[in-house]
Coordinates of C-alpha atoms in Angstrom, one line a residue:
M11 CA 1.9 6.8 -7.0
T12 CA 4.9 8.7 -5.8
P13 CA 7.3 9.9 -8.4
T14 CA 10.5 7.9 -8.7
H15 CA 12.7 10.9 -9.1
L16 CA 12.7 12.0 -5.4
A17 CA 16.2 12.5 -4.2
T18 CA 17.2 10.8 -1.0
T19 CA 18.9 14.0 0.1
D20 CA 15.6 15.9 -0.3
V21 CA 13.7 13.2 1.5
C22 CA 16.2 13.3 4.5
D23 CA 16.1 17.1 4.6
A24 CA 12.2 17.2 4.7
H25 CA 11.9 14.1 7.0
P26 CA 14.5 14.0 9.7
E27 CA 12.7 10.9 11.1
A28 CA 13.7 9.0 7.9
Q29 CA 15.8 5.8 8.5
V30 CA 19.0 5.9 6.5
C31 CA 20.8 2.7 5.6
D32 CA 24.5 2.3 6.4
P33 CA 26.5 2.9 3.2
V34 CA 27.1 -0.8 2.4
F35 CA 25.3 -1.3 -0.9
R36 CA 26.6 -1.4 -4.4
S37 CA 24.3 -0.2 -7.2
F38 CA 23.1 -2.3 -10.1
G39 CA 20.4 -2.1 -12.7
G40 CA 19.4 0.4 -15.3
R41 CA 17.7 2.7 -12.8
P42 CA 20.1 4.4 -10.3
G43 CA 17.1 5.9 -8.5
F44 CA 13.9 4.2 -7.5
S45 CA 11.2 4.2 -4.9
G46 CA 8.2 2.3 -3.8
T47 CA 6.3 0.5 -1.1
I48 CA 8.2 -2.3 0.6
A49 CA 7.6 -6.0 0.3
T50 CA 9.9 -8.1 2.5
L51 CA 11.5 -11.5 2.3
K52 CA 13.8 -13.3 4.8
V53 CA 15.8 -16.1 3.2
F54 CA 19.2 -17.8 3.5
E55 CA 21.1 -19.0 0.5
D56 CA 17.9 -20.2 -1.3
N57 CA 16.2 -17.8 -3.7
A58 CA 13.0 -19.8 -4.3
L59 CA 10.9 -17.1 -2.5
V60 CA 12.7 -14.4 -4.5
R61 CA 11.8 -16.1 -7.7
E62 CA 8.2 -16.5 -6.6
A63 CA 8.0 -12.8 -5.6
V64 CA 9.4 -11.3 -8.9
Q65 CA 7.1 -13.5 -11.0
R66 CA 4.1 -11.8 -9.3
P67 CA 2.9 -8.3 -10.1
G68 CA 5.2 -5.8 -8.4
E69 CA 2.9 -2.8 -8.8
G70 CA 5.8 -0.4 -8.4
R71 CA 6.9 -1.9 -5.1
V72 CA 10.5 -2.5 -3.9
L73 CA 11.4 -6.1 -2.9
V74 CA 13.6 -6.0 0.2
V75 CA 15.4 -9.4 0.6
D76 CA 17.2 -10.1 3.9
G77 CA 19.7 -12.8 2.8
G78 CA 21.4 -12.7 6.2
G79 CA 24.3 -10.9 4.6
S80 CA 25.6 -14.1 3.1
L81 CA 28.2 -13.6 0.4
R82 CA 28.6 -17.3 -0.5
C83 CA 26.0 -17.3 -3.3
A84 CA 23.8 -14.9 -5.3
L85 CA 20.1 -14.4 -4.5
L86 CA 19.2 -12.4 -7.6
G87 CA 20.6 -12.8 -11.1
G88 CA 19.9 -11.7 -14.7
N89 CA 16.8 -13.9 -15.2
L90 CA 15.1 -12.8 -12.0
A91 CA 16.0 -9.2 -12.8
V92 CA 14.2 -9.5 -16.1
A93 CA 11.2 -11.0 -14.4
A94 CA 11.2 -8.2 -11.8
A95 CA 11.3 -5.6 -14.5
E96 CA 8.7 -7.2 -16.7
N97 CA 6.3 -7.6 -13.7
G98 CA 6.5 -4.0 -12.6
W99 CA 8.9 -4.1 -9.6
A100 CA 10.6 -0.7 -9.1
G101 CA 13.6 -2.2 -7.4
V102 CA 15.2 -4.9 -5.3
V103 CA 17.4 -4.4 -2.2
V104 CA 19.4 -7.5 -1.2
N105 CA 21.2 -8.0 2.0
G106 CA 23.5 -10.5 0.2
A107 CA 24.9 -11.0 -3.2
V108 CA 23.7 -10.8 -6.8
R109 CA 25.2 -12.2 -10.0
D110 CA 25.0 -11.5 -13.8
A111 CA 25.7 -7.9 -13.1
D112 CA 25.8 -6.9 -16.7
E113 CA 22.4 -8.5 -17.3
I114 CA 21.0 -6.8 -14.3
D115 CA 22.4 -3.4 -15.5
A116 CA 20.5 -3.9 -18.8
Q117 CA 17.1 -4.0 -17.0
P118 CA 14.9 -1.0 -16.2
I119 CA 15.0 -1.7 -12.5
G120 CA 17.1 -0.5 -9.6
V121 CA 19.0 -3.0 -7.5
R122 CA 21.1 -2.6 -4.4
A123 CA 23.2 -5.5 -3.0
L124 CA 26.3 -6.0 -0.9
A125 CA 28.4 -7.6 -3.6
T126 CA 28.4 -9.9 -6.6
H127 CA 29.1 -13.7 -6.5
P128 CA 29.1 -16.0 -9.5
R129 CA 27.6 -19.0 -7.6
R130 CA 23.8 -19.4 -7.8
S131 CA 21.8 -20.0 -4.6
V132 CA 21.2 -23.5 -3.2
R133 CA 18.0 -24.9 -4.5
G134 CA 15.5 -26.9 -2.4
L135 CA 16.2 -25.6 1.0
H136 CA 12.7 -24.1 1.0
S137 CA 13.6 -21.8 3.8
G138 CA 12.4 -18.3 4.3
Q139 CA 9.4 -16.2 5.1
A140 CA 7.6 -13.3 3.5
G141 CA 6.1 -10.2 5.0
L142 CA 8.2 -10.1 8.2
P143 CA 10.0 -7.0 9.4
V144 CA 13.7 -7.4 8.6
L145 CA 16.7 -5.6 10.0
F146 CA 20.0 -4.9 8.2
A147 CA 22.2 -2.0 7.3
G148 CA 21.0 -0.2 10.5
V149 CA 17.4 0.0 9.3
A150 CA 14.2 -1.9 10.1
F151 CA 12.3 -2.6 6.8
R152 CA 8.6 -3.3 7.3
E153 CA 6.1 -4.4 4.7
G154 CA 4.0 -1.5 3.5
E155 CA 6.6 1.2 4.4
W156 CA 8.2 3.3 1.7
L157 CA 11.8 3.1 0.4
C158 CA 13.7 5.5 -1.8
A159 CA 17.1 4.8 -3.2
D160 CA 19.6 6.7 -5.4
R161 CA 23.3 7.2 -5.8
D162 CA 23.4 9.0 -2.4
G163 CA 21.9 6.1 -0.4
V164 CA 18.8 4.3 0.7
V165 CA 16.1 5.8 3.0
V166 CA 12.9 4.4 4.5
L167 CA 9.8 6.2 5.8
P168 CA 6.6 4.9 7.2
A169 CA 4.8 6.2 4.1
A170 CA 5.6 7.9 0.9
P171 CA 5.9 11.7 1.2
G172 CA 2.6 13.3 0.5
D173 CA 0.6 10.2 1.3
D174 CA -2.4 11.0 3.6
G175 CA -1.9 7.7 5.5

């Protein structure tokens, strides 16, 4: 397992091929820096798949949720952040909004999102897909690739530095 203390600046210096996200995210959660293998979801204003994902073992992975950039409701809140932390997810990156910011900040997990919004997501749309490549913030996120985040930004590599493939 790759250490979670790798700095994004060091990763970028050592790997000029790294994809670097546009600086659009706000930082939440008790871990300002986190890294792990990517698991992807594509949803829109329905967090049912997010709930299912964080209730499964995270095994140090980072859940990348493409919520279409919608800021009309939150896709992750305090209860799901607790589940993610308890189930071993290193972090969650949301192309959308979160809520219960104070509750998320109390959890030992890193979260990046575009904004906060007090409204919960719509329930029952049952829309979305898991495991697809998703594109936002100028980066293509693919299942199985590696993401590193800290206060300087979010970067993605095909594999964790030092992995033999």
